[in-house]
PDB file of C-alpha atoms in Angstrom:
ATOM      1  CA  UNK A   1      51.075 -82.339  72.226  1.00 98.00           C
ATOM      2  CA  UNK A   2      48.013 -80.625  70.772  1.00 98.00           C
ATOM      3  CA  UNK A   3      44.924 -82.491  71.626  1.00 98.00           C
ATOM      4  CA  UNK A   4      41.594 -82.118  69.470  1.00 98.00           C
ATOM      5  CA  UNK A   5      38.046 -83.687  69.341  1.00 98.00           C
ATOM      6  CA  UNK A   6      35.984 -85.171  66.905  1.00 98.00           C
ATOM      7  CA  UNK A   7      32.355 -84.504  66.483  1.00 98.00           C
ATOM      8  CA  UNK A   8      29.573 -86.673  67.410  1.00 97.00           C
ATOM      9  CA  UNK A   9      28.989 -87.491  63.323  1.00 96.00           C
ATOM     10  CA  UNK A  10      27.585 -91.261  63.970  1.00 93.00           C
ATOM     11  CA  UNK A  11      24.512 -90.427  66.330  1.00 92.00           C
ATOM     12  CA  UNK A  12      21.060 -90.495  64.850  1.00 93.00           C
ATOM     13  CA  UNK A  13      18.228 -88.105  65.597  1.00 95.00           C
ATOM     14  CA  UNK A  14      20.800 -84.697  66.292  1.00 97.00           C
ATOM     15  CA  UNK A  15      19.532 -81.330  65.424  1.00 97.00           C
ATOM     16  CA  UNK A  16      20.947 -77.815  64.475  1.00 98.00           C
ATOM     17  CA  UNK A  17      20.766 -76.451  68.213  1.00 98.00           C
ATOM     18  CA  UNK A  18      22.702 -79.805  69.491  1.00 98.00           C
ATOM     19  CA  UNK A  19      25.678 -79.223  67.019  1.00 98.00           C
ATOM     20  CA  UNK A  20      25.569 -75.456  67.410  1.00 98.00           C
ATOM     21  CA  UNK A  21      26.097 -75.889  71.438  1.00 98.00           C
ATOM     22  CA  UNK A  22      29.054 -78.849  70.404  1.00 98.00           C
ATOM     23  CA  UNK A  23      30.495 -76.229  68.102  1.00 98.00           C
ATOM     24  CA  UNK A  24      30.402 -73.129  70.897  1.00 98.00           C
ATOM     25  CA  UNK A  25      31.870 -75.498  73.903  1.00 98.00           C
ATOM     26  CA  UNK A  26      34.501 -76.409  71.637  1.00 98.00           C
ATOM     27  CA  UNK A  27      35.584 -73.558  70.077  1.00 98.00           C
ATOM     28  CA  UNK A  28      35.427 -71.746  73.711  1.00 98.00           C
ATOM     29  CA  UNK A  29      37.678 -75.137  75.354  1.00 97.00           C
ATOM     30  CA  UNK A  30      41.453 -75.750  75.415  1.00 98.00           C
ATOM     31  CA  UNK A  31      40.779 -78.073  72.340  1.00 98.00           C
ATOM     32  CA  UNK A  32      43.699 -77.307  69.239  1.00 98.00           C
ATOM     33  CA  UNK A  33      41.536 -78.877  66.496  1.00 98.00           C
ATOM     34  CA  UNK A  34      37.689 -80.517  65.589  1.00 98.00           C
ATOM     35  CA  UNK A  35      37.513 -83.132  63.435  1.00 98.00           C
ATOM     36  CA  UNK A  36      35.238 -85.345  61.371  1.00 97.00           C
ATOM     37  CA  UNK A  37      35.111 -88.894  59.540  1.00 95.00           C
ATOM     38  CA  UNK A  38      33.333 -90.031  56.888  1.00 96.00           C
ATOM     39  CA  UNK A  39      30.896 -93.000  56.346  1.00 94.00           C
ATOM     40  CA  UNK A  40      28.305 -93.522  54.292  1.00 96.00           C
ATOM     41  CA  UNK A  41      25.654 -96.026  55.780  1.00 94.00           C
ATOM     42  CA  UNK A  42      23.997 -95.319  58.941  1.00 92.00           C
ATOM     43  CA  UNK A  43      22.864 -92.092  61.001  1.00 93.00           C
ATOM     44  CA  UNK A  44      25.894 -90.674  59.733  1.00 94.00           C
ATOM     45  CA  UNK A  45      26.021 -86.928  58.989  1.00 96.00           C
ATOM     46  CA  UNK A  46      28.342 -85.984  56.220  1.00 97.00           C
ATOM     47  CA  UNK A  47      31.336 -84.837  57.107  1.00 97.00           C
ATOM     48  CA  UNK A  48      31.841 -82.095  54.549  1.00 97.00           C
ATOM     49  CA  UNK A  49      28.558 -80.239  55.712  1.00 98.00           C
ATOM     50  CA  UNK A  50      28.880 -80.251  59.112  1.00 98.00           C
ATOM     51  CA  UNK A  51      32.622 -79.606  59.340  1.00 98.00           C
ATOM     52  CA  UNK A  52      31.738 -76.423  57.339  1.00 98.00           C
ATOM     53  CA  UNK A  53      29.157 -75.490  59.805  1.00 98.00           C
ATOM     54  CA  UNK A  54      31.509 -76.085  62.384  1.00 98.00           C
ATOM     55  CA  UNK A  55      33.682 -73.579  60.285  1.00 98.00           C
ATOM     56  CA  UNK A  56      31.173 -71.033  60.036  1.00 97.00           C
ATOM     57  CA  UNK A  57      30.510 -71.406  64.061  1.00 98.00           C
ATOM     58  CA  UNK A  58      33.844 -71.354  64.995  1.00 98.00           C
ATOM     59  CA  UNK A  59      36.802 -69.053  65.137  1.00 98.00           C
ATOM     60  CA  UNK A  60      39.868 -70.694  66.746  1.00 98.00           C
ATOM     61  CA  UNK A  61      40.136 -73.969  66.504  1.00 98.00           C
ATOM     62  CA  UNK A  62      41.219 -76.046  63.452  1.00 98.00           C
ATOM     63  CA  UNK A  63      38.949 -77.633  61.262  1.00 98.00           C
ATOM     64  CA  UNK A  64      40.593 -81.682  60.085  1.00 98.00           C
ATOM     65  CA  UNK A  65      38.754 -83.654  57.735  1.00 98.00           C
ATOM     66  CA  UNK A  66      39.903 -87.360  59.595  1.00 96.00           C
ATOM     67  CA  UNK A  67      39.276 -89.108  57.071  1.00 95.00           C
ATOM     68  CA  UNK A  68      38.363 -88.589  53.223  1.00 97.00           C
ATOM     69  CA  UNK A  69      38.297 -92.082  51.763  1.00 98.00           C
ATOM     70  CA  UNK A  70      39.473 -90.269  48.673  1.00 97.00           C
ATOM     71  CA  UNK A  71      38.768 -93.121  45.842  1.00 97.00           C
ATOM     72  CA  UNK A  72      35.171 -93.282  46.573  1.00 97.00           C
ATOM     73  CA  UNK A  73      35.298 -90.088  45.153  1.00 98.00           C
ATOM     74  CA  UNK A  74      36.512 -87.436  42.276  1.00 98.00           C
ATOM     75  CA  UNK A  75      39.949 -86.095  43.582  1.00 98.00           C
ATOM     76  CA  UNK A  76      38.528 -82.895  41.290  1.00 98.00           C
ATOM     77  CA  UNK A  77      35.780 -82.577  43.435  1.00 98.00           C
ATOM     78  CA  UNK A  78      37.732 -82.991  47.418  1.00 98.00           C
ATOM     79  CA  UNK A  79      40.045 -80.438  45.768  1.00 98.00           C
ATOM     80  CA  UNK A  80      36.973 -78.100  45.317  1.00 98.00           C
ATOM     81  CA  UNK A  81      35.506 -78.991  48.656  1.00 98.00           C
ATOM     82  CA  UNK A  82      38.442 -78.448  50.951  1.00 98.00           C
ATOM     83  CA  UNK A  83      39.493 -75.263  49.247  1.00 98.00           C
ATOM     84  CA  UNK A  84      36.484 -73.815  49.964  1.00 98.00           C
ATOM     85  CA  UNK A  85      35.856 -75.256  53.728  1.00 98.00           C
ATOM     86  CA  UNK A  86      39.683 -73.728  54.175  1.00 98.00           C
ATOM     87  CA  UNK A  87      38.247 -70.218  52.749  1.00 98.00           C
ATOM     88  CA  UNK A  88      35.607 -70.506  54.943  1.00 96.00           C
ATOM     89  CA  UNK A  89      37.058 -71.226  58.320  1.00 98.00           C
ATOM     90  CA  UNK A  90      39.402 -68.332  57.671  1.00 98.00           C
ATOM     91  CA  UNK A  91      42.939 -70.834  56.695  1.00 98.00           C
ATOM     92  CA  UNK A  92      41.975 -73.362  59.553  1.00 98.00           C
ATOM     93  CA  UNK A  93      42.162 -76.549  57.270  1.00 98.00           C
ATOM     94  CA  UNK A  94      46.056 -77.126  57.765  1.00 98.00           C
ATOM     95  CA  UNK A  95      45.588 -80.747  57.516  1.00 98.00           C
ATOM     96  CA  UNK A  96      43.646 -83.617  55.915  1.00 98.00           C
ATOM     97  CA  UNK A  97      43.432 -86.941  56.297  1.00 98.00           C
ATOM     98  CA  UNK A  98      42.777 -89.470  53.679  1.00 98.00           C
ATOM     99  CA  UNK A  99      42.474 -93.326  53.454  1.00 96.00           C
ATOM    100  CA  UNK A 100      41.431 -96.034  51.128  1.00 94.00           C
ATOM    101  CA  UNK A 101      38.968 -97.588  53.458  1.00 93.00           C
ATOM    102  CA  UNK A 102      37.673-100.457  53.861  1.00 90.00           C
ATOM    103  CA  UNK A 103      33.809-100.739  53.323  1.00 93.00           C
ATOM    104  CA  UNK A 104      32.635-102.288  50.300  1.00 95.00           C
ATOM    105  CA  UNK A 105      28.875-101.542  50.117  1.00 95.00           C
ATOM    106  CA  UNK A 106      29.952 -97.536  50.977  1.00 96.00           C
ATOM    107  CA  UNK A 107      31.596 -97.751  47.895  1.00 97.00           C
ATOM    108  CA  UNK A 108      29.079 -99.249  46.179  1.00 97.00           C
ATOM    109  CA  UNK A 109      26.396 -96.776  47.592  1.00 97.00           C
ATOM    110  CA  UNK A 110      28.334 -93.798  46.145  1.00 97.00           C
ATOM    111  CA  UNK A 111      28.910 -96.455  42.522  1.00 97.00           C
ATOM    112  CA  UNK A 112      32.366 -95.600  43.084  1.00 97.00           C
ATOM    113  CA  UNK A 113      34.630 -99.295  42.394  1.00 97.00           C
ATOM    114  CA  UNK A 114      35.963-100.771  45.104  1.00 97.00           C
ATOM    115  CA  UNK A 115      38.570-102.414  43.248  1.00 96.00           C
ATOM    116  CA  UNK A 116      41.477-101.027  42.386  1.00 95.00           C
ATOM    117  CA  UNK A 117      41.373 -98.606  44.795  1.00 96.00           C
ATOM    118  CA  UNK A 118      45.251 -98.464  46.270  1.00 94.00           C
ATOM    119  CA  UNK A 119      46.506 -97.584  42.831  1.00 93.00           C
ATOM    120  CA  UNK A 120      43.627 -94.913  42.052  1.00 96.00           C
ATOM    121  CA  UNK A 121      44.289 -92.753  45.141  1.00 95.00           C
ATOM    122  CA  UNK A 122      48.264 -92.445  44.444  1.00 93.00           C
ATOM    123  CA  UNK A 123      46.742 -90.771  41.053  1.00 96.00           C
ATOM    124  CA  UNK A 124      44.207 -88.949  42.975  1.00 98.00           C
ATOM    125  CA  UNK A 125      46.804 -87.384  45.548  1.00 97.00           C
ATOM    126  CA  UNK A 126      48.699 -86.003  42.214  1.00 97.00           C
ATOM    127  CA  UNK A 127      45.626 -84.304  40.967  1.00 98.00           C
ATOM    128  CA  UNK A 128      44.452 -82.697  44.036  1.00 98.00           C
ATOM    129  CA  UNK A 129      48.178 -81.263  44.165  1.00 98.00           C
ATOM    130  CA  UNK A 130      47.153 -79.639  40.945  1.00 98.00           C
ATOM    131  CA  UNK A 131      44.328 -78.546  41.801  1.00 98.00           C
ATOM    132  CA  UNK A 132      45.444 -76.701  44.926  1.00 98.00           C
ATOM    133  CA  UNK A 133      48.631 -75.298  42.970  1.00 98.00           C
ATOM    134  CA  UNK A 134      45.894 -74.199  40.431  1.00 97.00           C
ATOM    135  CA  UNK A 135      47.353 -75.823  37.453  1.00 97.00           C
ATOM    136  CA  UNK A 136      45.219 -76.761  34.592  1.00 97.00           C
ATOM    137  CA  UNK A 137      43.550 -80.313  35.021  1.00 97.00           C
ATOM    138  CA  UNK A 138      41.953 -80.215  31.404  1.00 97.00           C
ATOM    139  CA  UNK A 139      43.918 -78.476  29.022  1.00 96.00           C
ATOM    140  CA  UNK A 140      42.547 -75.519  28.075  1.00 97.00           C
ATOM    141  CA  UNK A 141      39.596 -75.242  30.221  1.00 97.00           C
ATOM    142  CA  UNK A 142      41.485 -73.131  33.104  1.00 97.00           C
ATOM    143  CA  UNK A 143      42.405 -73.500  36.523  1.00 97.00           C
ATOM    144  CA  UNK A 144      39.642 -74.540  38.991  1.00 98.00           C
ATOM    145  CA  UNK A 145      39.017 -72.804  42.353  1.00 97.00           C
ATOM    146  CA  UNK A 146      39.048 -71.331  44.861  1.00 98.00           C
ATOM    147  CA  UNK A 147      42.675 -70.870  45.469  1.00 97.00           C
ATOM    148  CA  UNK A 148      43.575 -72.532  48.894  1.00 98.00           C
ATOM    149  CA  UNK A 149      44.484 -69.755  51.559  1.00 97.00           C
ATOM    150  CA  UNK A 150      47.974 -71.875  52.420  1.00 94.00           C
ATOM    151  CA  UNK A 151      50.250 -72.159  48.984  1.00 94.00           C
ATOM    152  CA  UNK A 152      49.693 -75.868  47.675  1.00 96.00           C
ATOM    153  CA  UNK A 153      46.826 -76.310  49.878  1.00 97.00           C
ATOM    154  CA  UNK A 154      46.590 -78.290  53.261  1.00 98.00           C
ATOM    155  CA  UNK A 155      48.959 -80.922  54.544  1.00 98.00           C
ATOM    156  CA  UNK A 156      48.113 -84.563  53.329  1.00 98.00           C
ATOM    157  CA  UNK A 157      47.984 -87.340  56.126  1.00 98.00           C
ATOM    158  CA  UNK A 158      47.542 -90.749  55.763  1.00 98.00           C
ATOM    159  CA  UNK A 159      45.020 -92.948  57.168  1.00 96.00           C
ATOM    160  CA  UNK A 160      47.290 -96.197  57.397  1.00 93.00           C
ATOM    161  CA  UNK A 161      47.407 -99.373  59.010  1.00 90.00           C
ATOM    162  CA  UNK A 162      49.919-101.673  57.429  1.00 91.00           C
ATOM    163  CA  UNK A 163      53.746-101.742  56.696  1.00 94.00           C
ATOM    164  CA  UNK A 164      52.611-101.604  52.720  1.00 94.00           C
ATOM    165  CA  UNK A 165      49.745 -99.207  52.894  1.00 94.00           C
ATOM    166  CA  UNK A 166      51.933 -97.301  55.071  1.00 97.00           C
ATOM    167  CA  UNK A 167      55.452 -97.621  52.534  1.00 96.00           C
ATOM    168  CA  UNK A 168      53.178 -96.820  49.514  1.00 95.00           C
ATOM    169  CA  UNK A 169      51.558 -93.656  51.124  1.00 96.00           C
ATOM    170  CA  UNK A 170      54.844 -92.302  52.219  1.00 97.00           C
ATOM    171  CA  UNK A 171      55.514 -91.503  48.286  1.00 96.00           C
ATOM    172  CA  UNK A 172      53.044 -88.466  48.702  1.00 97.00           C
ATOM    173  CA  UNK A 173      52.321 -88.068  52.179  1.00 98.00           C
ATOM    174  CA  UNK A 174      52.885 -85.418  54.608  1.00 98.00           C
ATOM    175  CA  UNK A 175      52.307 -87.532  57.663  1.00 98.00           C
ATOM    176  CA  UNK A 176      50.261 -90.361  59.348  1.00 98.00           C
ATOM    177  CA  UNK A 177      47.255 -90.347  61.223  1.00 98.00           C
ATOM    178  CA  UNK A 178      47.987 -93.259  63.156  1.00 98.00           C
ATOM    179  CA  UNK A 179      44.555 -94.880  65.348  1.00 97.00           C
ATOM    180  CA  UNK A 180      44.848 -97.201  68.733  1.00 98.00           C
ATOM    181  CA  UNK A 181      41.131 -97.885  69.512  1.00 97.00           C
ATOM    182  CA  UNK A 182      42.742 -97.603  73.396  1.00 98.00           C
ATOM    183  CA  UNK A 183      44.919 -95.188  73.519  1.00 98.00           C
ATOM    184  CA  UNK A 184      48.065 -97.188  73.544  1.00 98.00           C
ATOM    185  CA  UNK A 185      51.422 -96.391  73.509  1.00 98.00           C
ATOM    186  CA  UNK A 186      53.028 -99.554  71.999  1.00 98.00           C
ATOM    187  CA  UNK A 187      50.241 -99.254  68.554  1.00 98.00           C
ATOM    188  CA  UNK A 188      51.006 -95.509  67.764  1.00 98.00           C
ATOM    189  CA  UNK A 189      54.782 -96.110  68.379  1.00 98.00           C
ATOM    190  CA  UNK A 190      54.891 -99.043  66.310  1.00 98.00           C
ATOM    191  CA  UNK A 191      53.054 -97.622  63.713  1.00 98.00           C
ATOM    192  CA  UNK A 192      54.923 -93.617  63.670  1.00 98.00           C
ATOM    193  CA  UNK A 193      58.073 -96.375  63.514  1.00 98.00           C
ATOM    194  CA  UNK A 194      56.770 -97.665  60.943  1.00 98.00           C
ATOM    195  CA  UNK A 195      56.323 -94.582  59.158  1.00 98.00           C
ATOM    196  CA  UNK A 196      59.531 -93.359  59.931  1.00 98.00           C
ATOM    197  CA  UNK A 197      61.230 -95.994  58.462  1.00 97.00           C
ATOM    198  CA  UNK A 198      59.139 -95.799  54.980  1.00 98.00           C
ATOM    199  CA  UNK A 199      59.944 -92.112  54.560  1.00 98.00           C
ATOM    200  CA  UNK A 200      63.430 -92.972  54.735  1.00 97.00           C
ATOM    201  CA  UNK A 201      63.168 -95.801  52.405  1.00 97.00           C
ATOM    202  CA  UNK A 202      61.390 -93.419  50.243  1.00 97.00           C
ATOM    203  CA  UNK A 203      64.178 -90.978  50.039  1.00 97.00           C
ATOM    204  CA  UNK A 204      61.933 -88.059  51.784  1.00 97.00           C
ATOM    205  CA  UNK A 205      63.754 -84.843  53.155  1.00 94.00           C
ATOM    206  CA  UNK A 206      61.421 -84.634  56.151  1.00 93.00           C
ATOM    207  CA  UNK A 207      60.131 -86.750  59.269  1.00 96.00           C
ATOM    208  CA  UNK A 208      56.359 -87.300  58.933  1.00 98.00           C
ATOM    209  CA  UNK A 209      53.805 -85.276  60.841  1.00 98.00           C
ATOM    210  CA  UNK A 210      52.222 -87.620  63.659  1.00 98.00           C
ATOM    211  CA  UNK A 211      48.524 -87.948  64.468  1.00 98.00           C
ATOM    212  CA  UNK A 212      46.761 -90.250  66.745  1.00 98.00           C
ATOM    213  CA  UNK A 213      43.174 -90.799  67.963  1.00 98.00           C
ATOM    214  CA  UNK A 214      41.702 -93.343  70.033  1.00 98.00           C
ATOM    215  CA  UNK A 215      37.860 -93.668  71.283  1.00 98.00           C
ATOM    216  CA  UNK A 216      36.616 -92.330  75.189  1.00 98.00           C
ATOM    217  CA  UNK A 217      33.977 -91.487  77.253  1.00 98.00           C
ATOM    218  CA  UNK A 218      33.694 -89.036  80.244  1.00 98.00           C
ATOM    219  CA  UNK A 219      30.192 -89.292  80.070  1.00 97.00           C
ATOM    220  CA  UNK A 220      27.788 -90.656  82.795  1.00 97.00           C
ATOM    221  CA  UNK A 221      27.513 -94.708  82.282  1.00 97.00           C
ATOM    222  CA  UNK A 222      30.506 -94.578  80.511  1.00 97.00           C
ATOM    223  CA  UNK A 223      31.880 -97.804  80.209  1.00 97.00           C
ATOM    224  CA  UNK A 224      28.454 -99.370  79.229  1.00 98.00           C
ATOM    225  CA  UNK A 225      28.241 -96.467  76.740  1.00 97.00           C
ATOM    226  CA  UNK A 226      32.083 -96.927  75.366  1.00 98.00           C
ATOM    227  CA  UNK A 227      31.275 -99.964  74.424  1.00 97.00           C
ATOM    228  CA  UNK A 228      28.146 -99.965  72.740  1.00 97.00           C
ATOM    229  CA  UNK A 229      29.786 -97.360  70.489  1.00 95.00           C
ATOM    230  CA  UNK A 230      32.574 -99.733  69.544  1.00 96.00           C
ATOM    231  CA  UNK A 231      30.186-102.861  68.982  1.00 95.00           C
ATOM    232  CA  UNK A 232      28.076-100.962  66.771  1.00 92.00           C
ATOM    233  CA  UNK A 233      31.099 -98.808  64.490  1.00 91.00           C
ATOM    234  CA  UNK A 234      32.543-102.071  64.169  1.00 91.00           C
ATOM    235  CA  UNK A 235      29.066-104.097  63.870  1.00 90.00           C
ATOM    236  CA  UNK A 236      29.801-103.986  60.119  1.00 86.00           C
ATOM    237  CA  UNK A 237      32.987-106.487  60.423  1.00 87.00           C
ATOM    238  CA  UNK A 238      30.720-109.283  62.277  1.00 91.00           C
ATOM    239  CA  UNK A 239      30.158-109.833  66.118  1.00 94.00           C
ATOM    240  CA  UNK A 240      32.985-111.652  67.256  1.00 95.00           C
ATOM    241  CA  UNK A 241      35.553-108.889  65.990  1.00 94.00           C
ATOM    242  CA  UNK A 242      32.955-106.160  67.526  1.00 94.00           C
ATOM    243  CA  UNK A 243      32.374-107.904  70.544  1.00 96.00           C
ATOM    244  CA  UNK A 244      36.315-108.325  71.043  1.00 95.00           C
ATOM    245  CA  UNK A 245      37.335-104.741  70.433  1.00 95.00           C
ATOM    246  CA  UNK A 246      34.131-103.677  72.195  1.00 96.00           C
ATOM    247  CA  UNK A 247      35.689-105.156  75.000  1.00 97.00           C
ATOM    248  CA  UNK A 248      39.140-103.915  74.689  1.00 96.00           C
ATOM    249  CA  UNK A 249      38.396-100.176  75.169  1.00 97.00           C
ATOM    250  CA  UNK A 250      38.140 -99.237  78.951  1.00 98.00           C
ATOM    251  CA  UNK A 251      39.488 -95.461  78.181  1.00 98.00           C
ATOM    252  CA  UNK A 252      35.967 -93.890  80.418  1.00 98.00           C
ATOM    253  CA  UNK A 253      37.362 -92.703  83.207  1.00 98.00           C
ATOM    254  CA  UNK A 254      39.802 -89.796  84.000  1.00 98.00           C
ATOM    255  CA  UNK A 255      42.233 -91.581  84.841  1.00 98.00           C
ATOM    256  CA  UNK A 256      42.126 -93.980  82.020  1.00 98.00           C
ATOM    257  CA  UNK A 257      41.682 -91.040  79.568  1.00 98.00           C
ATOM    258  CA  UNK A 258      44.789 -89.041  81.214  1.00 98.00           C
ATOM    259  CA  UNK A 259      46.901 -92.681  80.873  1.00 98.00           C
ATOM    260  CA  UNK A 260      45.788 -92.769  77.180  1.00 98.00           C
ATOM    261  CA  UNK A 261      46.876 -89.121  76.954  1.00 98.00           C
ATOM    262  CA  UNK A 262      50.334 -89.700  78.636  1.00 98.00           C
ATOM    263  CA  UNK A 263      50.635 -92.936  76.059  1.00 98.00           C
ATOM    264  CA  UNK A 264      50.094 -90.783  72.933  1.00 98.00           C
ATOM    265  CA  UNK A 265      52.682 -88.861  73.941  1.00 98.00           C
ATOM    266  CA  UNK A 266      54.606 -91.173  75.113  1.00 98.00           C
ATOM    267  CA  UNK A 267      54.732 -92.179  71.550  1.00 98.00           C
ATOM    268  CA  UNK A 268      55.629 -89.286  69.963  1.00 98.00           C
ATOM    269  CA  UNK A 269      51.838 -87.747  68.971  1.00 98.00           C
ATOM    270  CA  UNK A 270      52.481 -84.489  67.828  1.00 98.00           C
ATOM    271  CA  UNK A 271      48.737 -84.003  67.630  1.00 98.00           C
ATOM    272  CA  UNK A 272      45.796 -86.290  68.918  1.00 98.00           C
ATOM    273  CA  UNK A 273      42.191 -86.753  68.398  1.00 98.00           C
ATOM    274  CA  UNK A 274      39.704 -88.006  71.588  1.00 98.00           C
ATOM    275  CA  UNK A 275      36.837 -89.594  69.822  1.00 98.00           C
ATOM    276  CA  UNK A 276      33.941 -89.230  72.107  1.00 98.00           C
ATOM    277  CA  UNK A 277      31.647 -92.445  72.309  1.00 98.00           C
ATOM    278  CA  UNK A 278      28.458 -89.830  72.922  1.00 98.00           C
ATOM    279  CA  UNK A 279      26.893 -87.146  71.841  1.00 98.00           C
ATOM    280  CA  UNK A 280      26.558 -85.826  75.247  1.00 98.00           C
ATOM    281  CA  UNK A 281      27.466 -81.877  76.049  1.00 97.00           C
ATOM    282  CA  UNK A 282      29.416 -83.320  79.370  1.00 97.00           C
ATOM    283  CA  UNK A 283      31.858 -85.223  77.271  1.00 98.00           C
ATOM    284  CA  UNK A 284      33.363 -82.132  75.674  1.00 98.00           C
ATOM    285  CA  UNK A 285      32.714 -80.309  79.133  1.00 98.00           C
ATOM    286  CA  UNK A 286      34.322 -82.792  81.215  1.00 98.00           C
ATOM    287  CA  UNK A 287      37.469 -83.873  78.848  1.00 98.00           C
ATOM    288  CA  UNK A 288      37.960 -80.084  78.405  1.00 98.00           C
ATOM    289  CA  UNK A 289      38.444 -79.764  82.084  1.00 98.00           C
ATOM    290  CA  UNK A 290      40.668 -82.689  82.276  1.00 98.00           C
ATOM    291  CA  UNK A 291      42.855 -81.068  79.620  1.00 98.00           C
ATOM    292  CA  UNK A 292      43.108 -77.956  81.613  1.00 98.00           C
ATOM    293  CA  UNK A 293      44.119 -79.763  85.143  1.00 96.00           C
ATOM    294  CA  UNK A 294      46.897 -81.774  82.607  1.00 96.00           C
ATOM    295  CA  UNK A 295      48.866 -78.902  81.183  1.00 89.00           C
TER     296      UNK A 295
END
């Protein structure tokens, strides 16, 4: 199982020296793959600049976009930005990860309808297919660039929850990035089951790639730390459902982290993102190390 890490995108007040130092520890660790989400209110960074920094300060590991909620914006547009952040990192982009999600006022922030949205991104998918395989989207007005290093462009995965979200995505999708806040085994089974099972309904040739993530902490006050992070990502969905999945991570401790690991693959992960609650040097540091003592 590959193992990557996402960057510290949600913590305010970071400056270029602080990403520059994630970027080199990184790139220098056992990691496979950085990532980055995407959200719009907060002391978020966004996720297309400073996964092409990370690009441009990096040289071996991949760069995965987890997630693009693709119908808050033009599928023209992603095409055009993904291209280019796979030209940049030298053909590192091999996969990206796109969702609906799930917050209304983001979408209203970016005046992008929130409504209708399901429907609009099976349309979307289409046209940054076209894109990538540089067919015309407006008659007559050309192809738009850049061409994507890899023929068709990156690998689509699906940022999907539900049996239907799930069924309808496996019409276009390459694979699931499949999320258990904890790291645990019976979630990401159930739902890379739950995939499998809607690519074969769908008719699809292939198995779908699997991806799975979960939140952690290695760094000092951990637990206290772990779950301040969860309470306030999920502030947004009211305090009882923060305060309830605030307290059902515990994954800040090696051992927990290494059971979590184990449980991933377990479940079949093929690949799987640690989502660090801090923006702390130790927690790539430390988690590196405890990659290197696994194997």
């Amino acid at each position: 199982m590959k193992v990557g890490i996402c960057l510290p995108y949600m913590k305010a007040g970071l400056t270029r020296d602080d990403y520059l130092q994630w970027f080199k520890r990184v790139d220098e660790g056992p990691f496979h793959s950085v990532s980055c989400g995407e959200r719009v209110h907060g002391p978020t960074f966004d996720m297309r600049v400073l996964l092409a920094a990370a690009a441009a300060c990096t040289s071996k590991v991949m760069i995965t976009p987890t997630l693009y909620v693709l119908p808050m914006h033009s599928a023209v547009q992603v095409a055009k930005e993904v291209a280019s952040l796979d030209i940049l990192s030298g053909g590192r982009v091999q996969h990206v990860c796109v969702g609906y999600g799930g917050r209304d006022k983001d979408y209203a922030a970016l005046e992008a309808p929130f409504k209708g949205r399901y429907g609009r991104m099976d349309t979307q998918v289409e046209t940054l297919r076209q894109v990538w395989n540089q067919q015309e989207v407006i008659p007559g007005a050309g192809v738009i660039g850049p061409a994507p290093t890899q023929p068709g462009g990156p690998k689509l995965l699906a940022g999907a929850l539900g049996p239907k979200s799930i069924a309808r995505c496996a019409q276009w999708a390459d694979g699931l990035y499949a999320w258990s806040g904890n790291g645990e085994q019976a979630e990401l089974a159930n739902a890379f089951s739950m995939a499998d099972e809607a690519w074969q309904a769908a008719g699809r040739d292939s198995k779908p790639y699997r991806l799975g993530g979960f939140w952690c902490t290695l760094a000092d006050n951990g637990p206290q730390r772990l779950y301040d992070y969860v309470y306030e990502y999920l502030a947004i969905a009211g305090p009882e459902i923060a305060t309830m999945m605030a307290e059902s991570v515990h994954r800040s401790s090696e051992d927990a982290v290494l059971e979590a690991l184990d449980n991933a693959e377990a479940a079949g992960c093929e690949e799987l993102f640690l989502v660090p609650a801090t923006a702390d040097l130790s927690e790539v540091d430390r988690l590196g190390d405890l990659l290197l003592r696994r194997g």
